Tab-separated table of C-alpha atoms in Angstrom:
chain	number	residue	atom	x	y	z
A	274	MET	CA	0.000	0.000	0.000
A	275	ARG	CA	1.403	3.395	-1.003
A	276	THR	CA	1.575	5.922	1.838
A	277	SER	CA	1.462	9.695	1.575
A	278	PRO	CA	4.655	11.665	2.330
A	279	PRO	CA	4.724	12.774	5.999
A	280	PHE	CA	5.355	16.395	4.931
A	281	ASP	CA	3.651	18.615	2.391
A	282	TYR	CA	7.079	19.676	1.079
A	283	ASP	CA	10.710	18.955	1.728
A	284	VAL	CA	11.689	22.615	1.379
A	285	ALA	CA	9.501	25.709	1.676
A	286	ILE	CA	11.088	28.908	0.312
A	287	ILE	CA	9.360	32.050	1.552
A	288	GLY	CA	9.692	34.963	-0.867
A	289	ALA	CA	10.014	34.820	-4.665
A	290	GLY	CA	12.457	37.687	-5.157
A	291	PRO	CA	16.072	37.223	-6.300
A	292	ALA	CA	17.099	35.205	-3.208
A	293	GLY	CA	14.129	32.833	-3.350
A	294	THR	CA	14.221	32.263	-7.103
A	295	ALA	CA	18.000	31.693	-7.087
A	296	CYS	CA	17.544	29.156	-4.290
A	297	ALA	CA	14.768	27.353	-6.184
A	298	LEU	CA	16.862	27.259	-9.360
A	299	ALA	CA	19.844	25.894	-7.434
A	300	LEU	CA	17.601	23.107	-6.072
A	301	ARG	CA	16.110	22.242	-9.464
A	302	LYS	CA	18.129	19.010	-9.795
A	303	SER	CA	17.913	17.936	-6.159
A	304	GLY	CA	14.853	15.740	-6.519
A	305	ARG	CA	13.280	17.431	-3.483
A	306	ARG	CA	9.689	18.615	-3.262
A	307	VAL	CA	10.179	22.372	-3.223
A	308	ALA	CA	7.534	25.070	-2.844
A	309	LEU	CA	8.104	28.778	-3.426
A	310	PHE	CA	5.673	31.079	-1.624
A	311	ASP	CA	5.082	34.797	-2.143
A	312	LYS	CA	2.426	37.106	-0.758
A	313	ALA	CA	2.174	38.969	-4.088
A	314	LEU	CA	0.947	38.093	-7.554
A	315	PHE	CA	3.675	38.608	-10.167
A	316	PRO	CA	4.572	40.848	-11.855
A	317	ARG	CA	4.656	43.137	-8.841
A	318	ASP	CA	6.574	46.302	-8.062
A	319	LYS	CA	9.514	46.242	-5.651
A	320	VAL	CA	10.711	49.646	-4.497
A	321	CYS	CA	14.494	49.937	-4.896
A	322	GLY	CA	17.085	51.456	-7.222
A	323	ASP	CA	16.464	48.908	-10.034
A	324	ALA	CA	20.221	48.343	-10.545
A	325	ILE	CA	21.113	44.730	-11.362
A	326	PRO	CA	24.788	44.282	-10.343
A	327	GLY	CA	27.163	42.317	-12.520
A	328	HIS	CA	27.793	39.868	-9.677
A	329	ALA	CA	24.090	38.954	-9.667
A	330	LEU	CA	24.316	37.927	-13.318
A	331	LYS	CA	27.575	36.104	-12.574
A	332	ALA	CA	25.838	34.066	-9.857
A	333	LEU	CA	23.027	33.177	-12.262
A	334	ARG	CA	25.528	32.135	-14.938
A	335	GLN	CA	27.043	29.672	-12.484
A	336	LEU	CA	23.690	27.894	-12.375
A	337	ASP	CA	23.240	27.972	-16.149
A	338	PRO	CA	24.776	30.467	-18.616
A	339	THR	CA	21.521	30.661	-20.573
A	340	PHE	CA	19.660	31.991	-17.509
A	341	ALA	CA	21.699	35.197	-17.466
A	342	GLU	CA	21.847	35.540	-21.244
A	343	GLY	CA	18.059	35.528	-21.498
A	344	LEU	CA	17.700	38.409	-19.065
A	345	TRP	CA	19.526	40.772	-21.418
A	346	HIS	CA	16.417	40.684	-23.639
A	347	LEU	CA	14.148	42.171	-20.963
A	348	GLN	CA	12.236	45.332	-21.799
A	349	PRO	CA	12.590	47.937	-20.491
A	350	LEU	CA	16.328	47.587	-19.811
A	351	ASP	CA	19.368	49.858	-19.837
A	352	ALA	CA	22.845	48.368	-20.260
A	353	VAL	CA	25.137	50.177	-17.825
A	354	ARG	CA	28.539	51.054	-19.246
A	355	GLN	CA	29.854	53.624	-16.797
A	356	SER	CA	29.137	55.526	-13.586
A	357	ARG	CA	29.648	59.091	-12.463
A	358	LEU	CA	30.306	59.821	-8.791
A	359	VAL	CA	29.837	63.468	-7.780
A	360	ALA	CA	31.658	64.576	-4.609
A	361	PRO	CA	30.209	67.152	-2.164
A	362	ASN	CA	32.292	69.900	-3.819
A	363	GLY	CA	30.920	69.052	-7.284
A	364	ASP	CA	34.008	67.271	-8.644
A	365	SER	CA	33.232	64.152	-10.680
A	366	LEU	CA	34.819	60.735	-10.898
A	367	TRP	CA	33.974	58.634	-13.982
A	368	MET	CA	34.287	54.857	-13.740
A	369	ARG	CA	33.806	51.875	-16.021
A	370	TRP	CA	32.873	48.537	-14.462
A	371	LYS	CA	34.456	45.241	-15.473
A	372	LEU	CA	31.389	43.037	-15.121
A	373	PRO	CA	28.502	43.725	-17.528
A	374	SER	CA	25.407	44.921	-15.686
A	375	PHE	CA	22.066	46.527	-16.441
A	376	ASN	CA	19.172	48.396	-14.866
A	377	SER	CA	15.605	47.209	-15.202
A	378	PRO	CA	12.484	47.803	-13.089
A	379	ARG	CA	12.156	45.144	-10.429
A	380	GLU	CA	8.628	44.480	-11.607
A	381	THR	CA	10.158	43.220	-14.867
A	382	PHE	CA	13.329	41.623	-13.503
A	383	ASP	CA	11.779	39.660	-10.630
A	384	ALA	CA	8.973	38.343	-12.855
A	385	ALA	CA	11.615	37.092	-15.307
A	386	LEU	CA	13.443	35.257	-12.523
A	387	LEU	CA	10.200	33.609	-11.442
A	388	ASP	CA	9.555	32.568	-15.044
A	389	LEU	CA	12.967	30.834	-15.024
A	390	VAL	CA	11.875	28.839	-11.976
A	391	ARG	CA	8.574	28.007	-13.626
A	392	THR	CA	10.289	26.876	-16.850
A	393	HIS	CA	13.347	25.066	-15.553
A	394	SER	CA	12.269	23.406	-12.318
A	395	THR	CA	9.454	21.392	-10.766
A	396	THR	CA	9.114	23.905	-7.932
A	397	GLU	CA	5.506	24.468	-6.905
A	398	ILE	CA	4.983	28.228	-7.115
A	399	ARG	CA	2.336	29.596	-4.761
A	400	GLU	CA	1.674	33.271	-5.392
A	401	ASN	CA	-0.829	35.293	-3.368
A	402	THR	CA	0.132	33.167	-0.378
A	403	GLY	CA	1.503	35.144	2.532
A	404	LEU	CA	3.088	33.648	5.630
A	405	LYS	CA	1.331	34.476	8.903
A	406	SER	CA	3.339	32.349	11.318
A	407	LEU	CA	5.684	29.397	11.567
A	408	LYS	CA	6.734	27.056	14.316
A	409	ILE	CA	9.688	24.700	14.574
A	410	GLU	CA	8.353	21.402	15.880
A	411	ALA	CA	9.928	18.028	16.548
A	412	GLY	CA	10.959	16.754	13.117
A	413	GLN	CA	9.235	19.428	11.025
A	414	VAL	CA	8.297	23.063	10.448
A	415	ARG	CA	4.631	24.070	10.551
A	416	LEU	CA	3.661	27.083	8.465
A	417	THR	CA	0.373	28.967	8.673
A	418	THR	CA	-0.588	31.131	5.712
A	419	THR	CA	-2.474	34.417	5.908
A	420	ALA	CA	-5.478	32.494	4.585
A	421	GLY	CA	-5.295	30.122	7.570
A	422	ALA	CA	-3.974	27.042	5.753
A	423	GLU	CA	-1.390	24.885	7.554
A	424	ILE	CA	1.600	23.491	5.654
A	425	THR	CA	4.417	21.276	6.878
A	426	CYS	CA	7.966	20.924	5.579
A	427	GLN	CA	11.352	19.682	6.722
A	428	LEU	CA	13.226	22.910	6.058
A	429	VAL	CA	12.141	26.538	5.607
A	430	ILE	CA	14.290	29.115	3.817
A	431	GLY	CA	13.397	32.733	4.560
A	432	CYS	CA	13.903	34.930	1.490
A	433	ASP	CA	11.093	37.300	2.387
A	434	GLY	CA	12.914	40.608	2.419
A	435	ALA	CA	13.642	43.395	4.859
A	436	ASN	CA	10.418	42.769	6.808
A	437	SER	CA	10.940	39.021	6.882
A	438	VAL	CA	8.265	37.120	8.799
A	439	VAL	CA	10.688	34.205	9.156
A	440	ARG	CA	13.329	36.381	10.816
A	441	ARG	CA	10.872	38.277	13.030
A	442	GLN	CA	9.405	35.061	14.422
A	443	LEU	CA	12.515	32.887	14.688
A	444	LEU	CA	15.280	35.452	15.327
A	445	PRO	CA	13.478	38.540	16.656
A	446	ALA	CA	15.599	41.631	17.257
A	447	PRO	CA	14.888	45.378	17.574
A	448	LEU	CA	15.632	47.659	14.635
A	449	ASP	CA	19.290	48.673	14.689
A	450	ARG	CA	19.370	52.053	12.968
A	451	ALA	CA	23.167	51.961	12.737
A	452	HIS	CA	22.773	48.991	10.378
A	453	HIS	CA	19.661	50.006	8.486
A	454	CYS	CA	19.155	52.332	5.530
A	455	ALA	CA	16.002	54.260	4.671
A	456	GLY	CA	15.365	55.134	1.049
A	457	VAL	CA	12.886	56.749	-1.329
A	458	ARG	CA	12.560	56.638	-5.102
A	459	ALA	CA	10.467	57.994	-7.965
A	460	TYR	CA	10.505	57.660	-11.759
A	461	PHE	CA	11.239	60.593	-14.082
A	462	GLU	CA	11.572	61.325	-17.798
A	463	ASN	CA	13.261	64.223	-19.634
A	464	ILE	CA	16.062	64.829	-17.144
A	465	LYS	CA	18.568	67.278	-18.600
A	466	GLY	CA	22.000	65.707	-19.063
A	467	ALA	CA	20.891	62.181	-18.111
A	468	GLU	CA	22.161	59.480	-20.443
A	469	ALA	CA	21.398	55.884	-21.220
A	470	GLY	CA	24.181	53.620	-19.994
A	471	LEU	CA	25.244	56.064	-17.251
A	472	THR	CA	24.451	55.727	-13.537
A	473	GLU	CA	25.011	58.816	-11.416
A	474	TYR	CA	25.671	59.115	-7.672
A	475	PHE	CA	25.574	62.447	-5.819
A	476	PHE	CA	26.976	63.082	-2.330
A	477	THR	CA	26.288	66.087	-0.103
A	478	LYS	CA	28.408	67.436	2.738
A	479	ASP	CA	25.490	67.219	5.176
A	480	TYR	CA	24.495	63.591	4.599
A	481	LEU	CA	27.491	61.454	3.644
A	482	GLN	CA	25.927	58.295	5.117
A	483	GLY	CA	24.007	57.851	1.885
A	484	TYR	CA	23.633	59.356	-1.583
A	485	LEU	CA	21.216	60.483	-4.272
A	486	TRP	CA	21.106	58.517	-7.515
A	487	ILE	CA	19.898	58.758	-11.101
A	488	PHE	CA	19.674	55.346	-12.790
A	489	PRO	CA	18.372	54.868	-16.356
A	490	VAL	CA	15.999	51.890	-16.557
A	491	GLY	CA	15.220	51.956	-20.288
A	492	ALA	CA	12.548	53.493	-22.511
A	493	GLY	CA	13.699	57.000	-21.553
A	494	ARG	CA	12.788	56.578	-17.889
A	495	TYR	CA	15.020	57.090	-14.840
A	496	ASN	CA	14.889	55.754	-11.304
A	497	VAL	CA	15.750	58.733	-9.070
A	498	GLY	CA	16.187	58.156	-5.373
A	499	LEU	CA	17.819	58.980	-2.088
A	500	GLY	CA	19.125	56.580	0.547
A	501	MET	CA	20.454	57.413	3.997
A	502	LEU	CA	21.511	55.621	7.159
A	503	ALA	CA	18.442	55.268	9.395
A	504	GLU	CA	20.513	56.449	12.351
A	505	THR	CA	21.078	59.777	10.551
A	506	VAL	CA	17.429	60.046	9.523
A	507	ALA	CA	16.306	59.594	13.137
A	508	ARG	CA	18.952	61.885	14.673
A	509	HIS	CA	18.278	64.789	12.308
A	510	LYS	CA	14.559	64.055	11.832
A	511	VAL	CA	15.031	63.912	8.064
A	512	ASP	CA	11.934	63.559	5.894
A	513	LEU	CA	13.370	61.819	2.839
A	514	LYS	CA	10.239	62.391	0.776
A	515	LYS	CA	10.647	66.141	1.283
A	516	LEU	CA	14.430	66.152	1.019
A	517	LEU	CA	14.581	64.375	-2.359
A	518	PRO	CA	12.786	67.112	-4.384
A	519	GLU	CA	14.734	69.760	-2.452
A	520	LEU	CA	18.024	68.195	-3.526
A	521	LEU	CA	16.858	67.807	-7.126
A	522	THR	CA	16.543	71.585	-7.350
A	523	GLY	CA	19.103	72.699	-4.771
A	524	HIS	CA	22.111	70.407	-5.177
A	525	PRO	CA	24.753	72.389	-7.136
A	526	ALA	CA	25.387	69.520	-9.543
A	527	LEU	CA	21.652	69.079	-10.214
A	528	ALA	CA	20.520	72.690	-10.571
A	529	GLY	CA	18.282	73.049	-13.624
A	530	ARG	CA	18.413	69.389	-14.620
A	531	PHE	CA	14.842	68.679	-13.476
A	532	ASP	CA	13.248	71.922	-14.706
A	533	ASN	CA	11.445	70.172	-17.579
A	534	ALA	CA	11.408	66.658	-16.159
A	535	THR	CA	8.186	64.684	-15.841
A	536	GLN	CA	7.601	62.617	-12.719
A	537	HIS	CA	5.642	59.375	-13.056
A	538	GLY	CA	3.899	58.291	-9.884
A	539	GLY	CA	4.674	59.352	-6.357
A	540	ILE	CA	7.775	59.125	-4.197
A	541	GLN	CA	7.821	55.737	-2.473
A	542	GLY	CA	9.857	54.624	0.527
A	543	PHE	CA	11.658	51.409	1.470
A	544	GLY	CA	14.091	50.040	4.045
A	545	LEU	CA	17.380	48.190	3.642
A	546	PRO	CA	19.009	46.096	6.410
A	547	LEU	CA	22.748	46.643	5.951
A	548	GLY	CA	25.393	43.965	6.179
A	549	GLY	CA	28.783	44.326	7.871
A	550	GLY	CA	29.793	45.820	11.172
A	551	ARG	CA	28.252	43.093	13.334
A	552	THR	CA	27.751	39.344	13.438
A	553	VAL	CA	24.167	38.442	12.615
A	554	PRO	CA	22.961	34.822	12.818
A	555	VAL	CA	21.330	33.680	9.581
A	556	SER	CA	20.171	30.187	10.534
A	557	GLY	CA	18.843	27.914	13.236
A	558	ALA	CA	17.268	24.499	13.592
A	559	ARG	CA	15.409	23.766	10.342
A	560	PHE	CA	15.666	27.272	8.905
A	561	LEU	CA	17.980	29.490	6.855
A	562	LEU	CA	17.789	33.200	5.974
A	563	CYS	CA	18.880	34.767	2.677
A	564	GLY	CA	19.184	38.183	1.077
A	565	ASP	CA	17.555	41.134	2.828
A	566	ALA	CA	16.138	38.781	5.470
A	567	ALA	CA	19.766	37.998	6.368
A	568	SER	CA	20.814	41.695	6.327
A	569	LEU	CA	23.095	41.377	3.297
A	570	ILE	CA	22.808	44.862	1.734
A	571	ASP	CA	26.096	46.509	0.729
A	572	PRO	CA	26.555	49.564	3.019
A	573	VAL	CA	28.457	51.651	0.450
A	574	GLN	CA	26.605	51.050	-2.814
A	575	GLY	CA	23.268	50.038	-1.297
A	576	HIS	CA	22.710	47.074	-3.611
A	577	GLY	CA	21.610	43.644	-2.468
A	578	ILE	CA	20.368	41.675	-5.484
A	579	ASP	CA	23.779	40.081	-5.993
A	580	THR	CA	24.215	39.075	-2.344
A	581	ALA	CA	20.611	37.856	-2.268
A	582	MET	CA	21.209	35.507	-5.194
A	583	GLN	CA	24.575	34.377	-3.836
A	584	SER	CA	23.051	33.561	-0.446
A	585	GLY	CA	20.123	31.770	-2.077
A	586	ILE	CA	22.549	29.498	-3.905
A	587	LEU	CA	24.525	28.885	-0.702
A	588	ALA	CA	21.274	28.036	1.104
A	589	ALA	CA	20.417	25.471	-1.564
A	590	ALA	CA	23.807	23.807	-1.088
A	591	GLN	CA	23.251	23.730	2.681
A	592	ALA	CA	19.795	22.247	2.187
A	593	GLU	CA	21.197	19.410	0.086
A	594	ALA	CA	23.859	18.733	2.731
A	595	CYS	CA	21.175	18.591	5.428
A	596	PHE	CA	19.058	16.120	3.495
A	597	ALA	CA	22.078	13.959	2.703
A	598	LYS	CA	22.870	13.625	6.418
A	599	GLN	CA	19.280	13.998	7.653
A	600	ASP	CA	20.597	16.581	10.071
A	601	PHE	CA	18.642	19.829	10.367
A	602	SER	CA	20.018	20.909	13.723
A	603	ALA	CA	21.166	24.428	14.525
A	604	GLU	CA	24.710	23.104	14.739
A	605	ALA	CA	24.535	21.663	11.222
A	606	MET	CA	23.146	24.952	9.896
A	607	ARG	CA	26.142	26.904	11.187
A	608	GLN	CA	28.051	25.731	8.140
A	609	TYR	CA	25.763	27.992	6.136
A	610	ASP	CA	26.573	30.934	8.431
A	611	ALA	CA	30.263	30.218	7.876
A	612	GLN	CA	29.861	30.174	4.103
A	613	VAL	CA	27.872	33.415	4.108
A	614	ALA	CA	30.530	35.045	6.289
A	615	LEU	CA	33.354	33.829	4.056
A	616	LYS	CA	31.836	34.606	0.668
A	617	ILE	CA	29.628	37.624	1.392
A	618	SER	CA	29.814	39.199	4.829
A	619	ARG	CA	33.549	39.830	4.967
A	620	LYS	CA	33.318	42.178	2.004
A	621	LEU	CA	30.248	43.860	3.477
A	622	ALA	CA	32.133	44.436	6.732
A	623	LYS	CA	34.842	46.300	4.821
A	624	SER	CA	32.189	48.388	3.082
A	625	TYR	CA	30.549	49.202	6.394
A	626	ARG	CA	33.825	50.365	7.930
A	627	LEU	CA	34.484	52.536	4.872
A	628	MET	CA	31.007	54.071	5.059
A	629	ARG	CA	31.403	54.912	8.764
A	630	PHE	CA	34.913	56.278	8.241
A	631	LEU	CA	33.787	58.676	5.512
A	632	SER	CA	30.477	59.586	7.130
A	633	ASN	CA	31.665	62.874	8.693
A	634	LYS	CA	34.543	63.739	6.366
A	635	PRO	CA	33.310	65.525	3.228
A	636	TRP	CA	36.821	66.851	2.692
A	637	LEU	CA	38.111	63.283	2.458
A	638	VAL	CA	35.493	62.317	-0.135
A	639	ASN	CA	36.477	65.397	-2.141
A	640	ALA	CA	40.159	64.470	-1.842
A	641	GLY	CA	39.471	60.877	-2.874
A	642	VAL	CA	37.742	62.008	-6.060
A	643	ARG	CA	40.668	64.311	-6.854
A	644	LEU	CA	43.228	61.579	-6.193
A	645	ALA	CA	41.333	59.158	-8.408
A	646	ARG	CA	42.223	61.371	-11.355
A	647	VAL	CA	45.913	60.655	-10.774
A	648	PRO	CA	47.089	57.973	-13.246
A	649	GLY	CA	47.242	54.593	-11.558
A	650	LEU	CA	45.070	55.493	-8.543
A	651	LYS	CA	41.581	55.134	-10.065
A	652	PRO	CA	41.604	51.294	-9.926
A	653	TRP	CA	42.375	51.479	-6.195
A	654	VAL	CA	39.510	53.894	-5.552
A	655	GLN	CA	37.151	51.804	-7.655
A	656	ARG	CA	38.044	48.637	-5.719
A	657	ALA	CA	37.475	50.481	-2.440
A	658	ILE	CA	33.901	51.477	-3.307
A	659	GLY	CA	32.805	48.523	-5.389
């Protein structure tokens, strides 16, 4: 007589963004019963800078070169060739990046990643299914959805973003504003001097723990935003939604550039849990955390899609190791923490120290931009910030 499996799934991945989809793709040949849950119905908007780092595409190529190649056909999309960094005194540093990268709205990019999972794996995709609670029990994890359904699995992987339900319930901790960034963004067209293929970063002497950006995302549209350390926002009572338009007209390097620009939609806010500067656990008995849920945002550049995908792939490898040994203990999961620390967090720690060091030294940022113009020094500066 054939018996039913004791669990609904072997692995439940919560969150279908870059971390969750990369994890599902990395598990596509495992033979495990994998489910990918997301509270939204795709395509859905995700408020961020819309920059897809070259290391994110590199991680995807490691799974299958065709996965990354296909993404270059997304529309809208802007292939990034160079960046301009504007110091507080108005001096500019122009940089070209070694790894090919592009910008594309997250609504488009994340939906494409989910389509890869749908096409190339047997993962059961459950959209419109939010997670209300979860409990680690003897031999299993019990999940309760926002609709009240109960689901069991052997391992849960939390890829559910900055406001992760998995983290809040299994590793609760108060908000640490010294390791959290607040941001806002809006979309514009007809920005004077903006170019396809060029990302721009603007620093001010008052708020060095963050920057303003202009990122082309294709079809003549630009993602314009402002990010700042939450500690600074709280201390100075900064209203980012008011400060962004003020800087667009008042920053010396931006004066006049938005006079004839058209804004599409309102200014929307988001939060980013920064990596580096502290040791944060990213696992426990029968669970792993990835991406924003694991606080893996780069403190200098503010991107996290690459680290999200890298951690999702590492989580898949840990999952396979757990099933091979049938060991889902907290001790076994610490190997994942070690891999995240080795391959991701060490670099983020360096970025965090750099961000804190420069945070009250506008003169040093100005000097760094000037020095970068000296032949032979630009590669050093570029390595330091990226």
